[in-house]
Tab-separated table of C-alpha atoms in Angstrom:
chain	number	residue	atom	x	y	z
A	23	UNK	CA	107.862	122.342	124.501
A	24	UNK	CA	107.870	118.979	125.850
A	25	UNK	CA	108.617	116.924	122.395
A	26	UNK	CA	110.803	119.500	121.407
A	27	UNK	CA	113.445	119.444	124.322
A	28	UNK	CA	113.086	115.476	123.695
A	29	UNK	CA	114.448	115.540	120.473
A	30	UNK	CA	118.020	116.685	122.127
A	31	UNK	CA	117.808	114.281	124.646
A	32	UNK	CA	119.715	111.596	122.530
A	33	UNK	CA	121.198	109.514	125.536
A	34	UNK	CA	124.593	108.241	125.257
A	35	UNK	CA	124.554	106.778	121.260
A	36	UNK	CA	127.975	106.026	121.068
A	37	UNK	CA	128.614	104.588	124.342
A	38	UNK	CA	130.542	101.463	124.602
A	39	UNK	CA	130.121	99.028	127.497
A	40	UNK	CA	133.254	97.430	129.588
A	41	UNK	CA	132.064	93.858	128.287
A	42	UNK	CA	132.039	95.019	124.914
A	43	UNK	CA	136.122	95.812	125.189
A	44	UNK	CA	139.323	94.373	124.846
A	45	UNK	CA	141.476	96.762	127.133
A	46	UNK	CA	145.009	96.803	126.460
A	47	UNK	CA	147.160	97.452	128.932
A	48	UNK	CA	150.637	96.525	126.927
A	49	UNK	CA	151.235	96.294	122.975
A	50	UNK	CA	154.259	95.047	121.376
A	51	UNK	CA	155.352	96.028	117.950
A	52	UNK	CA	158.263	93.735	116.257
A	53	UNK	CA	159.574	93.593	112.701
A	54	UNK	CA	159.224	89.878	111.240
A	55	UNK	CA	162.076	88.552	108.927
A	56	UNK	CA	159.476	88.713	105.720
A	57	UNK	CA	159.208	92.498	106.180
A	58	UNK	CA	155.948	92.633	107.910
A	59	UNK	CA	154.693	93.745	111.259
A	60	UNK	CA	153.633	92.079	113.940
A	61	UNK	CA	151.802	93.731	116.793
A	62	UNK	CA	151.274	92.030	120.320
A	63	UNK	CA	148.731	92.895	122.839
A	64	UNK	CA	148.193	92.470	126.652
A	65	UNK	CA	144.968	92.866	127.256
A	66	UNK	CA	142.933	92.441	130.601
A	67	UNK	CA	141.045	88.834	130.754
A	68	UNK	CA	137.651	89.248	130.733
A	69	UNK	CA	137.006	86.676	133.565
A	70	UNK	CA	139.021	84.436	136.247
A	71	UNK	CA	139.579	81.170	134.877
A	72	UNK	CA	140.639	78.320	136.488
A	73	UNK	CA	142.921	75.274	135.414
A	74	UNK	CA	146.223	75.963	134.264
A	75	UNK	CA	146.728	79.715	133.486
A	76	UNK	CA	149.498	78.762	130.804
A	77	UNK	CA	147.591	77.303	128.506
A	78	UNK	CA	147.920	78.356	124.775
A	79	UNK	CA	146.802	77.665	121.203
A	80	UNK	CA	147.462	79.071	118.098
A	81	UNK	CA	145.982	79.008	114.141
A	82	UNK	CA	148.471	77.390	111.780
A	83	UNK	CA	146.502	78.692	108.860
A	84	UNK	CA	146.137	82.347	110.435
A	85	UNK	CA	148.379	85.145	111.210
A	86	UNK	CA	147.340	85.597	114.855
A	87	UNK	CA	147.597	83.709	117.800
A	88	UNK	CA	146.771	83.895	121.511
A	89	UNK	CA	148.023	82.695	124.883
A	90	UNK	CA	146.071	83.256	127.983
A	91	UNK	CA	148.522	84.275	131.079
A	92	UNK	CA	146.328	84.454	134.401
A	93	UNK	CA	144.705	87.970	134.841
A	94	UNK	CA	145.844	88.833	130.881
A	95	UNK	CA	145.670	87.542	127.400
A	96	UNK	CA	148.217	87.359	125.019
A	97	UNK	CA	147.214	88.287	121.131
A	98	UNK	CA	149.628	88.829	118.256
A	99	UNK	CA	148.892	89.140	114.667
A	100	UNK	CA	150.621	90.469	111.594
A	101	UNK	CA	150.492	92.861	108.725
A	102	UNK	CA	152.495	95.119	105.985
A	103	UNK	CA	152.092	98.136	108.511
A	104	UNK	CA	151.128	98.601	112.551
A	105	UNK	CA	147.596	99.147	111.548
A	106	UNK	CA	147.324	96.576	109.105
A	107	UNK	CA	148.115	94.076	111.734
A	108	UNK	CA	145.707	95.885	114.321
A	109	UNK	CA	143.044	95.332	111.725
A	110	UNK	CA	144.068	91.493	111.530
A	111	UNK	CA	143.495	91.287	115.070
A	112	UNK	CA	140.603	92.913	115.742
A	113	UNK	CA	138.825	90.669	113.277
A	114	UNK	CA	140.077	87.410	115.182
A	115	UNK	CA	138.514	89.229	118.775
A	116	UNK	CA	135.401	88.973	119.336
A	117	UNK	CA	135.839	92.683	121.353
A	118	UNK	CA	136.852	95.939	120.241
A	119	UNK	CA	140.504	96.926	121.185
A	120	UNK	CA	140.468	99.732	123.389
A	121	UNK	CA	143.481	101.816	123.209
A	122	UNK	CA	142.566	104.044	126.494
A	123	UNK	CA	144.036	102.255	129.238
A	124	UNK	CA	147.610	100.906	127.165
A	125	UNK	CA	150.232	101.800	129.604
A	126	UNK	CA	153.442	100.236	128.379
A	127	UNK	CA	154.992	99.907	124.623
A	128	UNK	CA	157.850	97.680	123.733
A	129	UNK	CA	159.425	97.419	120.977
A	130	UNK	CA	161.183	94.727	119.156
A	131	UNK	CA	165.008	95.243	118.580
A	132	UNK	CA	164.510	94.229	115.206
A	133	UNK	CA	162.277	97.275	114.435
A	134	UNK	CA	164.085	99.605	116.608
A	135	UNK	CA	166.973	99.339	113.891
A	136	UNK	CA	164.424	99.957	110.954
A	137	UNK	CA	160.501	101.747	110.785
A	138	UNK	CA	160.262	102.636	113.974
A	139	UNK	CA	159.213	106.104	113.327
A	140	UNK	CA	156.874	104.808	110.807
A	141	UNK	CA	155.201	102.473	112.907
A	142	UNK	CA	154.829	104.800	116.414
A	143	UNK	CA	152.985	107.248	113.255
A	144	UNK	CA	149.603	104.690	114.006
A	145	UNK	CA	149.818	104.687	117.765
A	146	UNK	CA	150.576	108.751	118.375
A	147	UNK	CA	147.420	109.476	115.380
A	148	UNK	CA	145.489	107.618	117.634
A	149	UNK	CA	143.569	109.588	119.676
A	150	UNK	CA	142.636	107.221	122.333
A	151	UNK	CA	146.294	106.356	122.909
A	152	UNK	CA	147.627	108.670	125.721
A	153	UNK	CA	150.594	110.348	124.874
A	154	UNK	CA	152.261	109.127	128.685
A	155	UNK	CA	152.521	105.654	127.596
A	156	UNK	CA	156.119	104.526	128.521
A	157	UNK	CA	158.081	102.955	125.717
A	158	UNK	CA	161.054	100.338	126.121
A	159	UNK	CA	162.882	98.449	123.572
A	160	UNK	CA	163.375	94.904	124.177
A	161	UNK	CA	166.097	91.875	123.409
A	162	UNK	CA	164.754	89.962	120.604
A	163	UNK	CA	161.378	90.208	119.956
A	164	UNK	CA	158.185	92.185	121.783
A	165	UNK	CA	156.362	89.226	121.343
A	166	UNK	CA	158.433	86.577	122.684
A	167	UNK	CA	159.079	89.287	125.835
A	168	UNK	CA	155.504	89.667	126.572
A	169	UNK	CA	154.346	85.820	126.585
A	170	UNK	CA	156.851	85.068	129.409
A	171	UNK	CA	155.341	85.506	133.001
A	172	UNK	CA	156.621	89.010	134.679
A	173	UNK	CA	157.644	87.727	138.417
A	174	UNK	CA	155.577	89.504	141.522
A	175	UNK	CA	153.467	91.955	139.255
A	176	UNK	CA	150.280	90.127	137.348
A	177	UNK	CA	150.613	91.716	133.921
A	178	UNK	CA	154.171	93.050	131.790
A	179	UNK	CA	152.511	97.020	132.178
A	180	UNK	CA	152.343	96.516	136.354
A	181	UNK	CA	156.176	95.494	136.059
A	182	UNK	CA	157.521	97.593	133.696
A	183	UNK	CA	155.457	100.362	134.850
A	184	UNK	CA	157.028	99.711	138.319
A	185	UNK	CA	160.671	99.675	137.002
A	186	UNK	CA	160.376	103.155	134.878
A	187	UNK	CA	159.372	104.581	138.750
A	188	UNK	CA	161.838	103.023	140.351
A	189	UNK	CA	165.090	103.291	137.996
A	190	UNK	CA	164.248	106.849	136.796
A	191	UNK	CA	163.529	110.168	138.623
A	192	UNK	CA	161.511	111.478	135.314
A	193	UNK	CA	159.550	109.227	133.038
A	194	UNK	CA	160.586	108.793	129.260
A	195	UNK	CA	157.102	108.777	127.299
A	196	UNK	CA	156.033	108.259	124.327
A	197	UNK	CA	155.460	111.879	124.106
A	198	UNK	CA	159.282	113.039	125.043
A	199	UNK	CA	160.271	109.834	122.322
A	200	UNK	CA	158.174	111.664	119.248
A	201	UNK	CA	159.637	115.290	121.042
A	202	UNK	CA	163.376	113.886	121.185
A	203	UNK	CA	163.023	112.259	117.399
A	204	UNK	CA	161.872	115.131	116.035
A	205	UNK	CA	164.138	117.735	117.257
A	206	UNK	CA	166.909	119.366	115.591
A	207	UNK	CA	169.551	116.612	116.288
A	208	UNK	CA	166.631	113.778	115.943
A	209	UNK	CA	168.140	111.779	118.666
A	210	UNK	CA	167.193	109.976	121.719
A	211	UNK	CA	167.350	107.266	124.034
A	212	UNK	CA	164.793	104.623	125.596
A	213	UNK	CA	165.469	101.834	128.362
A	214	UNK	CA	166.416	98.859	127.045
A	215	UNK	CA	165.268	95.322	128.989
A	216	UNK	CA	166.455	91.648	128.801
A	217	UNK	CA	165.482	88.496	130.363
A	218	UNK	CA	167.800	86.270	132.290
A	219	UNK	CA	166.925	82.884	133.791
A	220	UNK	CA	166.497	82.874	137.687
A	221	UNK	CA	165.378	79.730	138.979
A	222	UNK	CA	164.288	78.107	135.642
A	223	UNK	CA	162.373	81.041	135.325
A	224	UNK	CA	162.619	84.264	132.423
A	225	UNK	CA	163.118	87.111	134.444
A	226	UNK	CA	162.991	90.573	132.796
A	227	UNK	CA	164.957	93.968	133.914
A	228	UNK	CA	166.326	97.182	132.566
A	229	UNK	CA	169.546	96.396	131.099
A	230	UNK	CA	170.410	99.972	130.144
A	231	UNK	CA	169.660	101.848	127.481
A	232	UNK	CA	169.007	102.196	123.823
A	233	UNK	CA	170.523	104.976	121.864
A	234	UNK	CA	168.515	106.022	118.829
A	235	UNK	CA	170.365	108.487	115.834
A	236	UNK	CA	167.831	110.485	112.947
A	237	UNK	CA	164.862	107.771	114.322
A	238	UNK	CA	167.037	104.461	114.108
A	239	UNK	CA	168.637	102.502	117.195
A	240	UNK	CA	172.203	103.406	116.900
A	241	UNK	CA	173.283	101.092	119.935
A	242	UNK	CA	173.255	100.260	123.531
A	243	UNK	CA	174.555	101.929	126.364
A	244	UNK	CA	174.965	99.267	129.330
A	245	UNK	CA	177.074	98.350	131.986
A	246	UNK	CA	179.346	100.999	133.379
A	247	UNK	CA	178.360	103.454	130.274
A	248	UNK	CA	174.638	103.219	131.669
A	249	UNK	CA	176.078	104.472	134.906
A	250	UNK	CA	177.585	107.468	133.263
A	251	UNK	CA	174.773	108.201	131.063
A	252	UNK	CA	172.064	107.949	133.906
A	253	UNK	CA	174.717	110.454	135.410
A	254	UNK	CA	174.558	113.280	132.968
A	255	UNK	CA	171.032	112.792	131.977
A	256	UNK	CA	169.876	113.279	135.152
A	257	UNK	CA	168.167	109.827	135.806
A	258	UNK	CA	169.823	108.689	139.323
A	259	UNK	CA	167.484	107.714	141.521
A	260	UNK	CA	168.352	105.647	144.429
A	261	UNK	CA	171.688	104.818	142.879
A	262	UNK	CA	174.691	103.456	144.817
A	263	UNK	CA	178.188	104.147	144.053
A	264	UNK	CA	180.780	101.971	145.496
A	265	UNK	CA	184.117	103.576	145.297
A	266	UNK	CA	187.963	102.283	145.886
A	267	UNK	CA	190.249	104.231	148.196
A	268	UNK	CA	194.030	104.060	147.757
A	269	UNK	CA	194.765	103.494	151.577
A	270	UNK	CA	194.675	101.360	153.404
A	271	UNK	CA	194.635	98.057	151.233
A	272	UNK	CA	191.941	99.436	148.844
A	273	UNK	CA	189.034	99.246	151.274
A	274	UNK	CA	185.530	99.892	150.019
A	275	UNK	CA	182.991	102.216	150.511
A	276	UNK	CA	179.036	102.189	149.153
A	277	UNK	CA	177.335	105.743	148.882
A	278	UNK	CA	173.635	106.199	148.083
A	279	UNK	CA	172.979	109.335	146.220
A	280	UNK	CA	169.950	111.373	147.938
A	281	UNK	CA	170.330	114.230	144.816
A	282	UNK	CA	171.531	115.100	141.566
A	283	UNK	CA	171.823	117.722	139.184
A	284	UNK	CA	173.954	118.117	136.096
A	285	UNK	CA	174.523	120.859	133.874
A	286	UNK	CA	176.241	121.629	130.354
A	287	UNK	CA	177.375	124.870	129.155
A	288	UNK	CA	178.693	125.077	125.201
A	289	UNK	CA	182.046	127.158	124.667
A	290	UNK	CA	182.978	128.519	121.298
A	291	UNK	CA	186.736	129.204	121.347
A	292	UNK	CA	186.848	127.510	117.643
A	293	UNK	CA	184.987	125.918	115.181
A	294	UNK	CA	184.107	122.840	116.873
A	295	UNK	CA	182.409	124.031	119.949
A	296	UNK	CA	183.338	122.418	123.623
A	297	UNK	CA	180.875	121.378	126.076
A	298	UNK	CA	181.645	121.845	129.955
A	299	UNK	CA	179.020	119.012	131.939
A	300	UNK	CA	178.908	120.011	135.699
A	301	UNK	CA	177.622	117.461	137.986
A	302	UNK	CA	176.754	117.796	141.039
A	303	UNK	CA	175.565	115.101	143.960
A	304	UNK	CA	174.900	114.761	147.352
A	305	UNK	CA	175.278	111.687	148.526
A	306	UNK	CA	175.374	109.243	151.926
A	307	UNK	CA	177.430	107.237	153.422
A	308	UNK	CA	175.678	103.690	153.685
A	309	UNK	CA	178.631	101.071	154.025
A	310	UNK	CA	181.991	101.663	155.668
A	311	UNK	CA	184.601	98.815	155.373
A	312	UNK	CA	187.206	100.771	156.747
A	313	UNK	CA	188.342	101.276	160.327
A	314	UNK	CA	187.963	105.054	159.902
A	315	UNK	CA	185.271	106.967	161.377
A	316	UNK	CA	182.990	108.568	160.006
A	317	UNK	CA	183.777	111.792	162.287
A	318	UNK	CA	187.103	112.056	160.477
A	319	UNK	CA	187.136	115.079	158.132
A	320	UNK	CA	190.282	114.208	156.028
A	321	UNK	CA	188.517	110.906	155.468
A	322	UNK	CA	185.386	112.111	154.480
A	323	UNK	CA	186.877	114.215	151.790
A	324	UNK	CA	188.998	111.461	150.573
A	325	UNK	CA	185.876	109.522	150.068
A	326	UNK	CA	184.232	112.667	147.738
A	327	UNK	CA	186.929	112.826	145.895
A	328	UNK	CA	187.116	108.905	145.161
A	329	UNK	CA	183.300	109.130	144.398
A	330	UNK	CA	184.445	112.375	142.160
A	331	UNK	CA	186.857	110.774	140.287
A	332	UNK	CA	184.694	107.450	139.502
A	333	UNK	CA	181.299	109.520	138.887
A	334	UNK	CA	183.768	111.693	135.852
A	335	UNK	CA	185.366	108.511	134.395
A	336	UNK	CA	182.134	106.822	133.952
A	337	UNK	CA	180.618	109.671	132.405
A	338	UNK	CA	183.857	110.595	130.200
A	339	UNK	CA	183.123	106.877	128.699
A	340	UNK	CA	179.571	107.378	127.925
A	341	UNK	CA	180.096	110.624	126.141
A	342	UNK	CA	182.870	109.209	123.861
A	343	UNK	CA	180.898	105.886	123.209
A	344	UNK	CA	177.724	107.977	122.196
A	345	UNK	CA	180.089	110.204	120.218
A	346	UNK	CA	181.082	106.621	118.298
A	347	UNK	CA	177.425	105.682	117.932
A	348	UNK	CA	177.090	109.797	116.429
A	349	UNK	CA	173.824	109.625	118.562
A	350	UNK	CA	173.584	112.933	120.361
A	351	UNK	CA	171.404	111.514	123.398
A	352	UNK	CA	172.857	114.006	125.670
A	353	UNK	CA	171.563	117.011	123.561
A	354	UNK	CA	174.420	118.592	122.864
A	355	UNK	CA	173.093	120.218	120.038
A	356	UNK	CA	170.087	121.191	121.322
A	357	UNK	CA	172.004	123.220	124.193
A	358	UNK	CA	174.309	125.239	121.560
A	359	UNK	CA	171.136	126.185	119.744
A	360	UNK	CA	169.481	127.534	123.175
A	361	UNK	CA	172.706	129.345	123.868
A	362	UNK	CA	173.779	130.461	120.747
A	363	UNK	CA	171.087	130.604	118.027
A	364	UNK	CA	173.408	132.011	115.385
A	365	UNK	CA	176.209	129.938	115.717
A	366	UNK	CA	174.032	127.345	115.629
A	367	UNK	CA	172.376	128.279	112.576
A	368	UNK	CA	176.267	127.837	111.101
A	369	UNK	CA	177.140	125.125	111.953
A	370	UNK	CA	173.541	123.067	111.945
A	371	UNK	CA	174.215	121.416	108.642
A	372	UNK	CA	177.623	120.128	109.831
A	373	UNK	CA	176.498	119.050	112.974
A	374	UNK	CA	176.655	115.328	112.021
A	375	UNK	CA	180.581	115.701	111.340
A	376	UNK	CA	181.031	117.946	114.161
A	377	UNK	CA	179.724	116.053	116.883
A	378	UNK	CA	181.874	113.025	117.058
A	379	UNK	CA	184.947	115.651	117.578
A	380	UNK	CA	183.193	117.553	120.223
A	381	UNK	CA	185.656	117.570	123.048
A	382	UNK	CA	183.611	116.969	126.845
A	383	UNK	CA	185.201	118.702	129.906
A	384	UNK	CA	183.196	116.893	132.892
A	385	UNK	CA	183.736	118.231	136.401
A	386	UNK	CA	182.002	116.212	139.238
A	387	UNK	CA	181.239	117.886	142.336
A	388	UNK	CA	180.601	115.627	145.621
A	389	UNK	CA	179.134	116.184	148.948
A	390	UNK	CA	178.561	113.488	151.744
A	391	UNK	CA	175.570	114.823	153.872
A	392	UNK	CA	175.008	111.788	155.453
A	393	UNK	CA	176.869	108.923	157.209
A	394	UNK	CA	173.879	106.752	159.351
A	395	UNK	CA	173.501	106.198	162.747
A	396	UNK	CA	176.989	104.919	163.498
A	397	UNK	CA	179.916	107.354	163.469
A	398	UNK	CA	182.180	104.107	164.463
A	399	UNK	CA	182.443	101.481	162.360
A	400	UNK	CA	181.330	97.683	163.252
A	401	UNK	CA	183.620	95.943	165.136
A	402	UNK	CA	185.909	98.762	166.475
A	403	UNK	CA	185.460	100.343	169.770
């Protein structure tokens, strides 16, 4: 009985040990100007080593190269397909690549524009790769945005990681990216980041965001358009609005939003369908550069309705740029289907023409809960 229960007692066969791994934390994907692509991995240094922590080498008569970056190093390699190049670089490591712990995906803008659904077809078959990995898409090239140093954070997946929390109250995955490009309107959106020099220094940050039509990056959305878009797809978080008011002299006043909600309702009084986008905020009062206080009704409500009329501009301009780009990131499609199954099952197959004459009716509705400690402004007795 002995030697027989021993024969099932196999012990762990296929275990794998830490030291035998390369753990990636961050993996880069870019399409190179001879049609090939080139993948780019963070992955966790094995050991501390001392001396300069920006030293790098590469092979001129191999398609990989390295860079060692502190607490991570820096691997890139190419190939005619995602895992074509992960092959290349697994036979240059002297560890296996371990998929388990990769946290953050960027993506070249090159690629974005062409194979990107291809490509993510290697990382999502993957079963080690979790499906909550947060994707970006990046200025230039993954590769070039993952060998600069990230400032505070010691690796690109601690920093980016930390800017998908803090910019956005629900996190866009890889997961909702495969959901999104593979709905009926196959559209959807991812942040986009760029670098800008700060002391001599590359420093990265969320830019805006990148709109994506039937799996292909249609455009960005940036500036005062990210504003609006953050608006209606619900991604305001920590915000501040700073709004004009028409007396006296055009004084200024900063509101931090606390909440947000936004919802849009199709209408089918024609053939092209209208959509009716309600948003809703509540909001404080952070910065008063008037002499008004804060007690004062009649100013209060002039400030909602300043922060009313700038919340429905900004969104008024999103929706008609993304109309231009014919990327439906707002779902529009999507929501006449949920409300109206047959009359979406007409008009599916014109949907493409349809949606850049979609007409948007955005109301915006405000309320200040919250004006600090001081009902008197600075300065005025």
């Amino acid at each position: 009985m002995a030697a027989t229960v021993l024969l099932f007692s196999t012990g762990c066969w296929d275990r794998k040990e830490v030291n035998d791994l390369a753990i990636v934390t961050t993996a880069g994907l870019d399409l190179k100007n001879n049609g090939e692509i080139e993948l780019t991995l963070e992955i966790v240094h094995p050991k501390e080593v001392g001396g300069d922590t920006q030293q790098s080498k590469s092979k001129s008569k191999s398609k990989s190269s390295s860079k060692s970056s502190g607490s991570t190093l820096i691997w890139s390699a190419s190939g005619a397909t995602a895992a074509d190049a992960a092959s290349e670089l697994q036979v240059k490591l002297s560890r296996t690549v371990y998929w388990g712990q990769l946290e953050i995906l960027v993506i070249g803008e090159a690629l974005s524009r062409s194979q990107l659904r291809e490509q993510l077809d290697y990382l999502v078959r993957d079963s080690n790769v979790r499906l909550r990995v947060r994707p970006f898409v990046c200025k230039g090239t993954a590769r070039d945005f993952l060998a600069s140093d990230p400032p505070l954070e010691k690796t690109k997946a601690d920093f980016l990681g930390g800017e998908s929390k803090r910019l956005f109250r629900r996190a866009i995955t890889l997961n909702s990216l495969v959901q999104d490009l593979g709905n009926i309107s196959k559209e959807a959106f991812l942040p986009y980041v760029d670098t800008t020099q700060d002391g001599g220094e590359s420093v990265p940050y969320v830019k805006g965001y990148a709109a994506f039509s039937s799996y292909r990056m249609a455009g960005l959305i940036q500036g005062e358009s990210y504003s609006g878009a953050k608006w209606i797809l619900k991604q305001v978080k920590g915000d501040v609005e700073t709004v004009k008011l028409e007396r006296p002299s055009s004084p200024l006043i900063s509101l931090g939003v606390l909440s947000s909600s936004t919802r849009i309702d199709p209408k089918f009084a024609g053939e092209i369908p209208r959509m009716d986008i309600v948003i809703e905020a509540e909001m404080s009062l952070v910065q008063n550069t008037t002499r008004f206080k804060t007690t004062d009704s009649k100013f209060i409500r002039n400030v909602e309705e300043a922060a009313v009329d700038k919340i429905r501009k900004k969104a008024e301009i999103t929706i008609k740029q993304a109309q231009r780009m014919k990327a439906d990131i707002f779902g529009f499609g999507e929501e006449i289907e949920r409300h109206n199954p047959r009359k979406w099952k007409h008009i599916h197959d014109q949907w493409e023409r349809m949606y850049p004459l979609v007409q948007a009716n955005v109301q915006v509705k405000v309320r200040i809960r919250q004006t600090g400690m001081n009902s008197v402004p600075v300065g005025k007795s």
